Short mmCIF file of C-alpha atoms in Angstrom, two decimals:
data_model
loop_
_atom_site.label_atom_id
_atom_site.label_comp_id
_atom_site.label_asym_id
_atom_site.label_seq_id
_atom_site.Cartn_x
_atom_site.Cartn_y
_atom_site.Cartn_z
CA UNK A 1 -179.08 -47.91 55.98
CA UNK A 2 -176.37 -46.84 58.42
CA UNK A 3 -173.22 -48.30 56.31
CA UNK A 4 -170.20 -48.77 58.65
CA UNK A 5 -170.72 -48.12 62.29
CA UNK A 6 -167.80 -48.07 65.28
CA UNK A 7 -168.30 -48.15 68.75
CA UNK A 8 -167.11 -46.44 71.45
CA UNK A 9 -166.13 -42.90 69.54
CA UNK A 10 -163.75 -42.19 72.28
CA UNK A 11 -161.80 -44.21 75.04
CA UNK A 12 -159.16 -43.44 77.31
CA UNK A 13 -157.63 -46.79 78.68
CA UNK A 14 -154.63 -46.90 81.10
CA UNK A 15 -151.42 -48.85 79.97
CA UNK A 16 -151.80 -52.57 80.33
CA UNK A 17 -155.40 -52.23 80.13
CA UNK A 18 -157.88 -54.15 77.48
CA UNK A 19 -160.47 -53.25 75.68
CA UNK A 20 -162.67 -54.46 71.91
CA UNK A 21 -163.39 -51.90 69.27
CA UNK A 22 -166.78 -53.19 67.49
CA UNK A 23 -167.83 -52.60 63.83
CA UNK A 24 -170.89 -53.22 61.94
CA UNK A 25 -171.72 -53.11 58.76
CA UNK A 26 -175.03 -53.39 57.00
CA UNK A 27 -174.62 -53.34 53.27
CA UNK A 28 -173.97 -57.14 53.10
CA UNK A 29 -170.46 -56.35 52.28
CA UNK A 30 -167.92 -59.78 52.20
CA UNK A 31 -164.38 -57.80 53.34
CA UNK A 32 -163.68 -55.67 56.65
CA UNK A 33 -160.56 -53.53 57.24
CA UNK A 34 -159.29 -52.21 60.40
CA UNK A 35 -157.18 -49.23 59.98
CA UNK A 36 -154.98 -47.15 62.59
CA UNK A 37 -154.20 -43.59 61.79
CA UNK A 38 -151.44 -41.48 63.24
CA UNK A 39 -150.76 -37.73 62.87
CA UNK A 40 -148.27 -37.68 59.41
CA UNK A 41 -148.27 -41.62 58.51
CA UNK A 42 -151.78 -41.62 56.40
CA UNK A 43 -153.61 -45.14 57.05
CA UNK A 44 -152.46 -48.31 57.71
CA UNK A 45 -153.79 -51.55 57.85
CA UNK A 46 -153.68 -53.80 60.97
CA UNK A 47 -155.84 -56.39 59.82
CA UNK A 48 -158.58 -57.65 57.53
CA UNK A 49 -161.42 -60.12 56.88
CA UNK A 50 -161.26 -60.68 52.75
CA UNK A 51 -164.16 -63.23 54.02
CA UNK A 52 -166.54 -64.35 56.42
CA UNK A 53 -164.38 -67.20 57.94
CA UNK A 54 -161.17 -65.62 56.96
CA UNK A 55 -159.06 -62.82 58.97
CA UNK A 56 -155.30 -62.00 57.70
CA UNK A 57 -152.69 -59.38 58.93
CA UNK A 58 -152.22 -56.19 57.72
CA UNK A 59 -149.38 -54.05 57.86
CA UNK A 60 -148.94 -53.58 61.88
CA UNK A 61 -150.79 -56.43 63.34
CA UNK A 62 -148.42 -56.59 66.57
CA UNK A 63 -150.63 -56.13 69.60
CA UNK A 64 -153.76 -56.95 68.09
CA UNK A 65 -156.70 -59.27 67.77
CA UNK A 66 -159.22 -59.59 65.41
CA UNK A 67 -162.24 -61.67 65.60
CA UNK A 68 -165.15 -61.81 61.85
CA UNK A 69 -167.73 -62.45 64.44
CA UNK A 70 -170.34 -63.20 61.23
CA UNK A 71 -170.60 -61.07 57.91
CA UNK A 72 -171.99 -58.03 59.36
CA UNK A 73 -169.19 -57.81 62.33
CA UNK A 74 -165.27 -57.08 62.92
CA UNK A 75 -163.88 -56.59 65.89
CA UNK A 76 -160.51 -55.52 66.97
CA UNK A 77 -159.37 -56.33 70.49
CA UNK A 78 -156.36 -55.01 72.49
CA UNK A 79 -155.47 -57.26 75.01
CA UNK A 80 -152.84 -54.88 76.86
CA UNK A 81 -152.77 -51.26 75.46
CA UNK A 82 -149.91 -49.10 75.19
CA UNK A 83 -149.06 -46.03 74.72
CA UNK A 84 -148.08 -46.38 71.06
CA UNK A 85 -151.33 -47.71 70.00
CA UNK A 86 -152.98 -44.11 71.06
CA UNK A 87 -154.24 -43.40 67.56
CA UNK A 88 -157.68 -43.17 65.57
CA UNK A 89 -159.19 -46.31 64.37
CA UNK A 90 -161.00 -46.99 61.30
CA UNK A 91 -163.03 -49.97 60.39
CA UNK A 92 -164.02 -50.09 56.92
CA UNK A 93 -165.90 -52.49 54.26
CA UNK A 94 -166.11 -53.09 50.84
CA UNK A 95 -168.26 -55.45 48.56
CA UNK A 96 -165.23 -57.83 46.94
CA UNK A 97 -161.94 -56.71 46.61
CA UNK A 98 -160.35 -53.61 46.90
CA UNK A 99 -159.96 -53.83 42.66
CA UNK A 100 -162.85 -52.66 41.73
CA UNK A 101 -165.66 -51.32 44.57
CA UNK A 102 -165.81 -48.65 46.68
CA UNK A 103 -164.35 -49.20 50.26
CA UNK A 104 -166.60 -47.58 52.66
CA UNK A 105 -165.22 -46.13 56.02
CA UNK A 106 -166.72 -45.83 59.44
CA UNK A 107 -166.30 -42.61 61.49
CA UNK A 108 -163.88 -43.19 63.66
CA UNK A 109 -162.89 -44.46 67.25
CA UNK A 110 -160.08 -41.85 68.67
CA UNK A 111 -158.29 -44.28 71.63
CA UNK A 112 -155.84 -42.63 74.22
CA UNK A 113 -153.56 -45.30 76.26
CA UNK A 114 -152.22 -43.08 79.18
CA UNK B 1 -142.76 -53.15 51.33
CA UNK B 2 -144.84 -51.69 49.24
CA UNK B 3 -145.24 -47.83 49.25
CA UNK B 4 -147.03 -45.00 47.82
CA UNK B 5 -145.36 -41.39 48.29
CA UNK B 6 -146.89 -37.95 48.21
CA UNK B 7 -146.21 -34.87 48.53
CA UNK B 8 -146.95 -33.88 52.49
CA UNK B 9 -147.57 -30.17 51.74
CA UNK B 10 -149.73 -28.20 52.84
CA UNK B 11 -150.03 -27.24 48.96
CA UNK B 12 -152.07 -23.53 48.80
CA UNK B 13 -153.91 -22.58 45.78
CA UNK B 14 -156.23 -19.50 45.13
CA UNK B 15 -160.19 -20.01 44.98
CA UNK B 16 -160.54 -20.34 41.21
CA UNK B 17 -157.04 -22.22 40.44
CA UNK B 18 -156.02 -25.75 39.54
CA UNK B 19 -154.73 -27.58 42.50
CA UNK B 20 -152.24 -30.49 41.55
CA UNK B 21 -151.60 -33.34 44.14
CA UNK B 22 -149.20 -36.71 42.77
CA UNK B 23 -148.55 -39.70 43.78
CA UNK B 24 -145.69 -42.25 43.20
CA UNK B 25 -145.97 -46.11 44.06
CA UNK B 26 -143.34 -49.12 43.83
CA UNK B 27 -145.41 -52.47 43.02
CA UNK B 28 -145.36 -52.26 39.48
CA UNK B 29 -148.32 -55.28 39.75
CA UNK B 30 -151.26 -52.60 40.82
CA UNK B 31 -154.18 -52.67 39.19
CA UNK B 32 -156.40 -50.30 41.03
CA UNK B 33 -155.86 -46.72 42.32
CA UNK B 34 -157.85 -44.63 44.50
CA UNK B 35 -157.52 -40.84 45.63
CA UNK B 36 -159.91 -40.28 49.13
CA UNK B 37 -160.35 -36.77 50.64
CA UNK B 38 -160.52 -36.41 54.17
CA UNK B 39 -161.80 -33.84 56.24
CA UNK B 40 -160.18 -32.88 59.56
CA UNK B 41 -161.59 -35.20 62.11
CA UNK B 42 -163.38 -37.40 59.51
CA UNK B 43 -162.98 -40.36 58.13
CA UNK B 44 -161.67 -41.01 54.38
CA UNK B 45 -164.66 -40.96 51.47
CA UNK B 46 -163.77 -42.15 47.82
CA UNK B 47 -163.94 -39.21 45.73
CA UNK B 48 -162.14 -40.66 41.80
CA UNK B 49 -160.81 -44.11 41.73
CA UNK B 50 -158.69 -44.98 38.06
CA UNK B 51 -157.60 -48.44 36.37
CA UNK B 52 -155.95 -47.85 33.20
CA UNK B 53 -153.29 -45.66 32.06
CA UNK B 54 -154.57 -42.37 30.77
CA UNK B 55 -157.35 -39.38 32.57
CA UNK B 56 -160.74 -40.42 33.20
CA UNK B 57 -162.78 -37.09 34.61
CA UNK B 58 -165.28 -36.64 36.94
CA UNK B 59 -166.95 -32.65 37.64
CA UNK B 60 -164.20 -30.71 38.80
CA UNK B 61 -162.03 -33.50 39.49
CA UNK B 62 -159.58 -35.69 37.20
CA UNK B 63 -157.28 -38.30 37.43
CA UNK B 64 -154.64 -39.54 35.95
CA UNK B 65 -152.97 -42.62 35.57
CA UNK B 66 -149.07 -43.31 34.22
CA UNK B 67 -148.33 -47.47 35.07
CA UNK B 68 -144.47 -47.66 33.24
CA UNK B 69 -143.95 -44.07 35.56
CA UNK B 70 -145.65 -45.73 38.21
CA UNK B 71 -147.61 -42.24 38.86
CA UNK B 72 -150.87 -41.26 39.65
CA UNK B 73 -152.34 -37.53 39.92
CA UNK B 74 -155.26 -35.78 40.83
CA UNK B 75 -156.28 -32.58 39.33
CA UNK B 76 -159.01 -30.37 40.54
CA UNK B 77 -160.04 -27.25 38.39
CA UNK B 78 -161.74 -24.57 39.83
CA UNK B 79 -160.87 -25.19 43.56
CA UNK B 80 -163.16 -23.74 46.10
CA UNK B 81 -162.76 -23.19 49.69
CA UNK B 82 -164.75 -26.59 50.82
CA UNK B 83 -162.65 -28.37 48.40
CA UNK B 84 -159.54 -27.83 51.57
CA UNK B 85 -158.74 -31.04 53.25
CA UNK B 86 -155.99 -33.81 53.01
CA UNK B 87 -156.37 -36.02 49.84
CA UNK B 88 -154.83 -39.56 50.17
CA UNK B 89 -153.48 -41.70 47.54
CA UNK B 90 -154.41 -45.45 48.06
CA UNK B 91 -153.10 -48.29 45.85
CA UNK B 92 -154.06 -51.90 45.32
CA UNK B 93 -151.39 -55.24 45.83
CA UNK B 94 -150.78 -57.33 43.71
CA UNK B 95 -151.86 -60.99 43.20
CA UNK B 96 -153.07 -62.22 46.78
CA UNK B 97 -152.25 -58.69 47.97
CA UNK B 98 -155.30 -57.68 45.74
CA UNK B 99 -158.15 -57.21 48.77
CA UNK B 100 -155.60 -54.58 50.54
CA UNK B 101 -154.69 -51.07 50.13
CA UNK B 102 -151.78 -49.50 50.98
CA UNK B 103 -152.46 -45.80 51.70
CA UNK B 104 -149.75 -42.52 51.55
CA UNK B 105 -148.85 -40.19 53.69
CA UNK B 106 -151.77 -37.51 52.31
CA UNK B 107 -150.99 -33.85 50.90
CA UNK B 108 -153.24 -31.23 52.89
CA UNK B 109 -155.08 -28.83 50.37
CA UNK B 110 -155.40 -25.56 51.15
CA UNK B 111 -157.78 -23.34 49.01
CA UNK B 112 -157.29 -19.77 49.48
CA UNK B 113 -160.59 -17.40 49.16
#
């Protein structure tokens, strides 16, 4: 049971560049979270999947994608980086809704847009 | 916009002490609140999460809830070394804002030996 995984760990991209940031997850969870995280502004949410079927924006969804590919996947694409969105990314999933289960984080995909 | 304020630190405590962290949130509709501790370099893991007013314990740790203050804390008793990291306060919306949480700023432990 690997929980939440994220591929690549690391990628450098050049401005203007693209590039999709996978997740899995294998605990049959229903919602998927995609996070960015910046040095002294804690977590916030670009998008989520509350449902297979169903994506909605988060917080700061400007310059972002998102595709619920089926339950166990969530991807987040960038179709031209910048170098604002330099930043780690967090996928994360969670059984229902965020009232009452534990939301379960993946480890991480640390992006640098040059 | 909802928000959820903490204290950034770094908040230092002696091996042995009581380390305090708060939290303060503005939608008075949450239901469900969360503290996560994060290592440095790691990604968040749920360590107490609360749901009604009052302190529910757990080991070292407790929380406790105040909805008319609008105030959550997190108290840990006995703090040891491995217990340094940055604890986040996460918060549940309201109504159709119920399936996100809106995260704060974190307050970096630091637990002197």
């Amino acid at each position: 049971n690997a929980g939440v995984t994220q591929t690549p760990k690391f990628q450098v991209l050049k401005t203007g560049q693209s590039m999709t940031l996978q997740c899995a997850q294998d605990m049959n969870h229903n919602s998927m979270y995609w996070y960015r995280q910046d040095p002294g502004m804690g977590l916030r949410l670009i998008y989520y999947s509350a449902s297979e079927g169903t994506t909605d924006k988060g917080e700061v969804p400007n310059g972002y994608n998102v595709s619920r590919l089926n339950k166990r996947e969530f991807s987040l694409r960038l179709e031209s980086a910048a170098p604002s969105q330099t930043s780690v990314y967090f996928c994360a999933s969670i059984l229902g809704g965020v009232g009452t289960d534990t939301q379960y984080f993946g480890p991480g995909t640390r992006l640098t847009v040059l | 916009q909802k928000e959820v304020e903490q204290n950034s630190g770094p908040l230092s405590v002696p091996e042995g002490a009581i380390a305090s962290l708060n939290c303060t949130y503005s939608d008075r509709g949450s239901q469900s609140f969360f503290w996560y501790r994060q290592y440095s370099g790691k990604s968040p893991e749920l360590i107490m999460s609360i749901y009604s007013n009052g302190d529910k314990e757990d080991g070292r740790f407790t929380a406790q809830l105040n909805k008319a203050s609008q105030y959550v804390s997190l108290l840990i008793r006995d703090s040891q070394p491995s217990d340094s990291a940055t604890y986040l306060c996460a918060v549940s919306g309201s109504g159709a804002g119920s399936y996100q949480l809106t995260f704060g700023k974190g307050t970096k432990l630091s637990v002197i030996p």
